[in-house]
Coordinates of C-alpha atoms in Angstrom, one line a residue:
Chain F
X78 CA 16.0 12.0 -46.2
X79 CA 14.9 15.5 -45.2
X80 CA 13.6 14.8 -42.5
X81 CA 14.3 17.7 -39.7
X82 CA 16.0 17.3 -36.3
X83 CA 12.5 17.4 -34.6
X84 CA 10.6 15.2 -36.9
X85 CA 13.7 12.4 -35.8
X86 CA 13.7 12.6 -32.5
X87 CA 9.8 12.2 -32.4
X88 CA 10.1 9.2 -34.5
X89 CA 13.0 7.5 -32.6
X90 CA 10.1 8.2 -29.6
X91 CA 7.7 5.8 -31.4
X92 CA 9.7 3.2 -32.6
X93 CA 11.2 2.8 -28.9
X94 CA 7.6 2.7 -27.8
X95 CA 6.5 -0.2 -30.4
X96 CA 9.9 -2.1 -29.8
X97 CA 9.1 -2.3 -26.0
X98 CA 5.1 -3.5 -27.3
X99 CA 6.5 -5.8 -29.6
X100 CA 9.3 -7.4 -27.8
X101 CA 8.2 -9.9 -25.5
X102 CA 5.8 -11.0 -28.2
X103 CA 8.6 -11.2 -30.3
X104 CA 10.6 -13.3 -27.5
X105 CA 7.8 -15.6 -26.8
X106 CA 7.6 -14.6 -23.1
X107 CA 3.9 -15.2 -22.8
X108 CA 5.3 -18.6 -23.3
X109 CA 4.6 -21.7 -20.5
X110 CA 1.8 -19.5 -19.3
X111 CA -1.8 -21.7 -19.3
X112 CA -3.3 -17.9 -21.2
X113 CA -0.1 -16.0 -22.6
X114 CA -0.5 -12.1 -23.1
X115 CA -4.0 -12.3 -20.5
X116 CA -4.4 -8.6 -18.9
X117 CA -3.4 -8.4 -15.9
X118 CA -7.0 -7.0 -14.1
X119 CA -8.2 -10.6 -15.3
X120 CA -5.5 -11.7 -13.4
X121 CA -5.9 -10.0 -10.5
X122 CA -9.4 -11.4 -10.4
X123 CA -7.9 -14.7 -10.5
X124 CA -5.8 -13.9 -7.6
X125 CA -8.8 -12.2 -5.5
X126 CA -10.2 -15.9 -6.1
X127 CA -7.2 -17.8 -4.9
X128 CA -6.7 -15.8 -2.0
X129 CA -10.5 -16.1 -0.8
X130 CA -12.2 -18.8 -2.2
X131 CA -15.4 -18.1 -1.0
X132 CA -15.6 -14.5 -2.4
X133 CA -18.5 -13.9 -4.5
X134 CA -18.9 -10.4 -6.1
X135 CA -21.8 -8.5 -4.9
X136 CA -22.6 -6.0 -7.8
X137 CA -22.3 -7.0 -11.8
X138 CA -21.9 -4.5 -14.5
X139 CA -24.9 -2.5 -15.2
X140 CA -24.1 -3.5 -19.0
X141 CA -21.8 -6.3 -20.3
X142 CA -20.8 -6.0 -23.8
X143 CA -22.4 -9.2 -25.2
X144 CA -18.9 -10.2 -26.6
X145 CA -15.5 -10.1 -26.9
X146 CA -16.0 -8.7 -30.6
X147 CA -17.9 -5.8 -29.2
X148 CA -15.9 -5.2 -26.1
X149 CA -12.8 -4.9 -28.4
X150 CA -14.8 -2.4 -30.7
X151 CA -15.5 -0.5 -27.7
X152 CA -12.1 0.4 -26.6
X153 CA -11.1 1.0 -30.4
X154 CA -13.8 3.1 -30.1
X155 CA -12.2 4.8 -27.2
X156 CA -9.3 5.1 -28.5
X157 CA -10.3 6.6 -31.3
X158 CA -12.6 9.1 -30.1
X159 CA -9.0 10.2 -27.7
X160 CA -6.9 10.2 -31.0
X161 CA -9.6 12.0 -33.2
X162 CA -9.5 14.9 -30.1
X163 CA -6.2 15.4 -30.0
X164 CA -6.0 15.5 -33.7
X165 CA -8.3 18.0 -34.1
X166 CA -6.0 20.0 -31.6
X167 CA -2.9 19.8 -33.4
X168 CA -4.6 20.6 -36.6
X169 CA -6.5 23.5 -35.1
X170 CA -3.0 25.3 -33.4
X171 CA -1.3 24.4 -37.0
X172 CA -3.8 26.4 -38.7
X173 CA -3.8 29.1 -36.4
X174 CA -0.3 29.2 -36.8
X175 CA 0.4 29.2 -40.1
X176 CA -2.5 31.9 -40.3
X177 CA -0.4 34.3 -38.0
X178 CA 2.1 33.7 -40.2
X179 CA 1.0 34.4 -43.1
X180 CA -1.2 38.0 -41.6
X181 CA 2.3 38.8 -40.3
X182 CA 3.8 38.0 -43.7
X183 CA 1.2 40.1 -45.7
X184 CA 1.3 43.3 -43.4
X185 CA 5.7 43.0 -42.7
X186 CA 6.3 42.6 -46.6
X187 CA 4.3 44.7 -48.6
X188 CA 6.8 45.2 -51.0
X189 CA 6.0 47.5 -54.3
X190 CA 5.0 45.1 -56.5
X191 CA 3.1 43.4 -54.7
X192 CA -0.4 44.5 -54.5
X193 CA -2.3 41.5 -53.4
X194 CA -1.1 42.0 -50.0
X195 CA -3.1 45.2 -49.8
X196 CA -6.6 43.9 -50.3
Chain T
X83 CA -5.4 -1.4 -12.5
X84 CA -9.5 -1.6 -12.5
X85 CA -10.6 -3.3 -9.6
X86 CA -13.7 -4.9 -11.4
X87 CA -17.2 -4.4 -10.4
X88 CA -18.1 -5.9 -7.3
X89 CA -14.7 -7.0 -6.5
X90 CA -14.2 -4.8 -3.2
X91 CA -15.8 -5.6 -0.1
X92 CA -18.8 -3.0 0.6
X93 CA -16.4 -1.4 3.5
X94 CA -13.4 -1.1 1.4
X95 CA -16.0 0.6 -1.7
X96 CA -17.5 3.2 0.6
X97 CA -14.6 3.9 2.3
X98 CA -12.1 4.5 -0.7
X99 CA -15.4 6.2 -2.4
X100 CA -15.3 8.5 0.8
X101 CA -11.7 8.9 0.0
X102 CA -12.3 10.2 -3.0
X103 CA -14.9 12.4 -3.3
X104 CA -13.5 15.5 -1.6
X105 CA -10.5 15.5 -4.5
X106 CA -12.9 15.0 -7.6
X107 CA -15.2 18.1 -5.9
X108 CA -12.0 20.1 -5.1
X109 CA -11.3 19.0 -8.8
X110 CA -14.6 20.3 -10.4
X111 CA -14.1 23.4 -8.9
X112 CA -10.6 24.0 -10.2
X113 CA -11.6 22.9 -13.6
X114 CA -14.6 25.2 -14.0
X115 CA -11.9 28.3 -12.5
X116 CA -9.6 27.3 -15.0
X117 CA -11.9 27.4 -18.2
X118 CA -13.8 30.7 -16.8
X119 CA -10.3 32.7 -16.4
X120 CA -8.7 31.2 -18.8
X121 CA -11.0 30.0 -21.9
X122 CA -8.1 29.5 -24.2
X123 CA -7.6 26.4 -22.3
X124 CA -10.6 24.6 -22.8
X125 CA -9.1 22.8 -26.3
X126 CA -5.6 21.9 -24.2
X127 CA -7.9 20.5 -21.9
X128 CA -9.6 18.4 -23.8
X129 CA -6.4 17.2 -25.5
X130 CA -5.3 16.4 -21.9
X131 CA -8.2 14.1 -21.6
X132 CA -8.4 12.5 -24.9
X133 CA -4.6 11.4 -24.0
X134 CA -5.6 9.8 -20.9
X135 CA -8.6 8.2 -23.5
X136 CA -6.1 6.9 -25.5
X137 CA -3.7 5.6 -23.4
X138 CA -6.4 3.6 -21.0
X139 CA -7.7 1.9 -24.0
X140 CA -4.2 0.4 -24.9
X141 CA -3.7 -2.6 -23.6
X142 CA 0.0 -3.5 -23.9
X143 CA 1.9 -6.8 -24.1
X144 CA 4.4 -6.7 -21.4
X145 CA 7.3 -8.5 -20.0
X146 CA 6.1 -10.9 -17.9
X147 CA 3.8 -12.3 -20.2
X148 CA 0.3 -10.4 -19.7
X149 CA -1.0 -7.0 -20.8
X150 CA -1.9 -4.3 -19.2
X151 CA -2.4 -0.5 -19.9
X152 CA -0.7 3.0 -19.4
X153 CA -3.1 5.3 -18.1
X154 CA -1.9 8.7 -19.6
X155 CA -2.5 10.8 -16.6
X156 CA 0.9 12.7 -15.8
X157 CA 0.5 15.2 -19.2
X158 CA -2.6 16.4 -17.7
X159 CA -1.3 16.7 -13.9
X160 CA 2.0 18.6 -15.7
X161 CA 0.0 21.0 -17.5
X162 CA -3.0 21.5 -15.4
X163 CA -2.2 20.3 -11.5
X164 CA -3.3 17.2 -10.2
X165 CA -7.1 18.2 -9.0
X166 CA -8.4 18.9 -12.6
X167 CA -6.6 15.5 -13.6
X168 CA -8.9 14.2 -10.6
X169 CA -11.7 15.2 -13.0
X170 CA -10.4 14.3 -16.4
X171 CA -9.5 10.4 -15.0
X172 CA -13.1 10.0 -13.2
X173 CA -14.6 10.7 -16.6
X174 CA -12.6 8.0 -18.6
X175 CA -13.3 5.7 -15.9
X176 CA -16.9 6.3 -15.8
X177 CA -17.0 5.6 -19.5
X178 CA -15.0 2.4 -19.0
X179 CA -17.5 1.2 -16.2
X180 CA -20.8 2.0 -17.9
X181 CA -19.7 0.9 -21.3
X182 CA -16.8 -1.6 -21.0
X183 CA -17.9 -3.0 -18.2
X184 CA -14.0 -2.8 -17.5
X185 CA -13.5 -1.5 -13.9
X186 CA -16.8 -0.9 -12.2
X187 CA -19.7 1.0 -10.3
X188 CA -18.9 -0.2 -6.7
X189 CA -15.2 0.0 -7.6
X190 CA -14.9 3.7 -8.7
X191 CA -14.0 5.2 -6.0
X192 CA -11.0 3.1 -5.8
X193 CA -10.2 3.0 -9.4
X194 CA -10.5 7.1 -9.4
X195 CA -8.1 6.8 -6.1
X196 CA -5.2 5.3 -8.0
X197 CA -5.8 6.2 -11.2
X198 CA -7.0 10.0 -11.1
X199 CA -5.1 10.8 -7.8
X200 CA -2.6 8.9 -6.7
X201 CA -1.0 8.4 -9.5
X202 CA -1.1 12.4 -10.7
X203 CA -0.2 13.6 -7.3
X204 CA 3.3 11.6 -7.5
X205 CA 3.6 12.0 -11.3
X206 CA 3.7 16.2 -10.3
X207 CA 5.8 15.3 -7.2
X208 CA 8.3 13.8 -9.2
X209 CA 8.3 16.5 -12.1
X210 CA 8.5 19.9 -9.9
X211 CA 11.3 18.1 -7.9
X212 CA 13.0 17.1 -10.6
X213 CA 12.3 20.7 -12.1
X214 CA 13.1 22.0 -8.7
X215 CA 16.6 20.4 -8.9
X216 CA 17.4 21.7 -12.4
X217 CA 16.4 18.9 -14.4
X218 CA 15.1 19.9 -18.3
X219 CA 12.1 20.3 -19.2
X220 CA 11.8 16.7 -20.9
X221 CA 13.7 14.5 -18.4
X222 CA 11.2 15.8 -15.7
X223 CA 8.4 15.0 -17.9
X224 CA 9.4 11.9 -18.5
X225 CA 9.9 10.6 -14.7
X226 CA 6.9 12.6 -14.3
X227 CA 4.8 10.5 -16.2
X228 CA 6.8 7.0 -15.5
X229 CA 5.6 7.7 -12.0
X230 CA 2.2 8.5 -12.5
X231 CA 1.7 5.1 -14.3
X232 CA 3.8 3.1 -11.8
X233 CA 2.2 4.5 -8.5
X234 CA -1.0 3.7 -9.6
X235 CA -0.9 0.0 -10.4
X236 CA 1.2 0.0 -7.1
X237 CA -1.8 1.7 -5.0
X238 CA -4.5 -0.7 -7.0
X239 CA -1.8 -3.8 -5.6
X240 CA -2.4 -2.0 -1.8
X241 CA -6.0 -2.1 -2.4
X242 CA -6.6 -5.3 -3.1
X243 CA -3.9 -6.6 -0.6
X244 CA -6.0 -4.5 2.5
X245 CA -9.2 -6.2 1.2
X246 CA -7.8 -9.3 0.2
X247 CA -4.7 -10.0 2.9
X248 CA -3.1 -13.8 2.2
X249 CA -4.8 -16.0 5.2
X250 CA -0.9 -17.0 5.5
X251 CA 1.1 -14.1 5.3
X252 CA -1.3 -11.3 5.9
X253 CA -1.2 -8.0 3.8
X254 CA 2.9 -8.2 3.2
X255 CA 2.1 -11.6 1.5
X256 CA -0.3 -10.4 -0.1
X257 CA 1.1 -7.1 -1.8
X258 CA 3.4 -9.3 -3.0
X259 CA 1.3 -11.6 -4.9
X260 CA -0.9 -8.2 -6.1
X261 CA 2.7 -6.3 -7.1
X262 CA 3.7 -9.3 -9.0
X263 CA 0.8 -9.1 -11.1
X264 CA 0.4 -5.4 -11.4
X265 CA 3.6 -3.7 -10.8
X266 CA 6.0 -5.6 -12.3
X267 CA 4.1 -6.3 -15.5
X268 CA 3.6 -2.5 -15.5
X269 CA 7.2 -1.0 -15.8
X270 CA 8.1 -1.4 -19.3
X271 CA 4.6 0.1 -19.9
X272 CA 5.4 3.1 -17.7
X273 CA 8.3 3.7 -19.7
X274 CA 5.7 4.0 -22.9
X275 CA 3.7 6.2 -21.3
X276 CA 7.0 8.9 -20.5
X277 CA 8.1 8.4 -23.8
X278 CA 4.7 8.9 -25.2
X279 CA 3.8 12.0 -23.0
X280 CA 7.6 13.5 -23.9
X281 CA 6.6 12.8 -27.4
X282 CA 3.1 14.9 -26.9
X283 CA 4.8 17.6 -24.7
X284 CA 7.8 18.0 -28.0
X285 CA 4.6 18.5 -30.2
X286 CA 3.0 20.4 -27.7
X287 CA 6.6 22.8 -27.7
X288 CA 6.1 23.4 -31.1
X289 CA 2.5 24.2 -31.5
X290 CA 1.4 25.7 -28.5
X291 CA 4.4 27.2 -26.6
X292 CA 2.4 30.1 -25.6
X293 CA 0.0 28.4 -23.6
X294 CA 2.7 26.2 -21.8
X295 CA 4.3 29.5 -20.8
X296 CA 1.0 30.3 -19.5
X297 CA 0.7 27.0 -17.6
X298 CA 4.6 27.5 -16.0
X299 CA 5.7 24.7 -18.2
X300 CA 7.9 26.2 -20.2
X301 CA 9.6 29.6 -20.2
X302 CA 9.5 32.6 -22.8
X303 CA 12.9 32.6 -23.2
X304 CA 15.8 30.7 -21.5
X305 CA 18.1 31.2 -18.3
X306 CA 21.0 32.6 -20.3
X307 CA 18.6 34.4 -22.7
X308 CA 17.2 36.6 -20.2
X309 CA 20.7 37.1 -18.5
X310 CA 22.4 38.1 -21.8
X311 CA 19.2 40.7 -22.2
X312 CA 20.1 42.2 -18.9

């Protein structure tokens, strides 16, 4: 493969980062629980409850998402506004880069024959 | 880590809003400095954001059996200092309360406190020290970021222990029974999040050294370059 040194390592980053996701699925560790893989700010909540029964929350949400559908297209949406920025980033320094490189190409190398540099 | 609405007592809201405030004003002002001198930095800040966006929406299996998320704040508090990180983490948080309902209104001030300063304040500490001590450039970032995750779900579990203190055992007890769910759960997630944030700041290396140089992340040239120049 010809992949460069750089390109690995950046890989090996990722898949370390999905192994350590995808693990304690993989392992059933969510297992014995009464709701396996719940986050744990629900949890908490639970906890707030058990600690003092009587507790009752003085302030809801301004808006709820109607369901857990919607809720989960929110935070894709989320997400993918953060990935679509920081894509846009990367492919804005690339271009700038590999314009600089090609100006300083076209004014180090004007070689004889090669008149398209000049124009 | 979000403290959902309504789920601090009124005292422990204010007080942690009061808390606050003064770092995400101090924060403001350091942001708008930072994009009038320095313009070329608005499009790394907004890359510093949208990681933070990202990574917050994540939520992550973990190893005790419950997910949580990363919240993608040390990159930012590496490359910009903590107070515009302040800034960057009250925004995704907002956006999380008013749309997600995830987190809340009542409960920003203590969301921002963990999240948005806490956890970037010890995120730097960790990588200048680390820096300090000789460390590379990606080792620091690394425990830099690790720490910014950990501290914060740490600081949400001291939160909720001061408001919420076990009739039993008091606070101690519990911390405890907060750390459990939060802390724990949150370590092989913090390890994501360094190896994430290395990954961005190796990407970041090669597309944008000249602007890390700017920021004192990286240098021009290295130690032994500038020796064997002299």
């Amino acid at each position: 493969m010809g992949m460069s040194r750089n390109a690995k390592i950046n890989t090996l980053l990722l898949l370390v980062v999905a192994a350590l996701a995808v693990l304690p699925l993989a392992l059933g560790l969510g297992e014995g629980k009464e709701e396996p893989f719940s986050g744990a700010d629900a949890q908490a909540e639970a906890a707030i409850t058990e600690l003092k029964p009587d507790y009752e929350p003085w302030f809801t949400p301004l808006y709820e998402p109607p369901s857990g559908e919607v809720e989960s297209a929110l935070f894709a949406l989320q997400a993918a506004l953060g990935a679509g920025v920081l894509a846009y980033y990367f492919g804005v320094r690339k271009g700038r880069r590999q314009g600089a490189a090609a100006a300083a190409a076209a004014a180090g190398s004007g070689t004889p024959g090669d008149t398209r540099a000049e124009d | 880590m979000h403290i959902a609405e309504g789920f601090l007592p009124p005292l422990h809201a204010a007080a942690w809003g009061a808390a606050s405030a003064p770092f995400v004003v101090h924060g403001v002002r350091a942001l708008t400095r930072e994009v009038k001198e320095n313009p070329e930095s608005t499009l790394l800040l907004g890359a510093s954001g949208a990681f933070t966006f990202v990574l917050s929406a994540l939520k992550i299996p973990s190893v005790t059996g419950s997910c949580s998320h990363p919240t993608g704040t040390g990159l930012g508090a590496i490359l910009f200092r903590p107070p515009i990180m302040a800034v960057l983490g009250t925004i995704t948080l907002l956006f999380q309360a008013l749309l997600l309902a995830h987190g809340g209104l009542t409960t920003l001030g203590a969301n921002v406190f963990s999240m948005a300063i806490a956890g970037p304040w010890a995120g730097f500490g960790v990588y200048l020290l680390l820096r300090r001590f000789g460390a590379p450039l990606m080792v620091a970032v690394f425990f830099g970021a690790f720490s910014a995750d950990l501290v914060t779900y740490c600081v949400t579990s001291v939160q909720l222990a001061l408001a919420f203190p076990d009739p039993g055992s008091g606070v101690a007890g519990a911390l405890a029974k907060f750390g459990g769910i939060f802390a724990v759960t949150q370590i092989p997630l913090a390890v994501s999040e360094g190896l994430l944030t290395v990954l961005v700041m190796r990407l970041l290396m090669q597309s944008s050294k000249s602007d890390l140089v700017r920021l004192g992340v990286a240098k021009l040239a290295g130690r032994s370059d500038r020796k064997a120049a002299a």
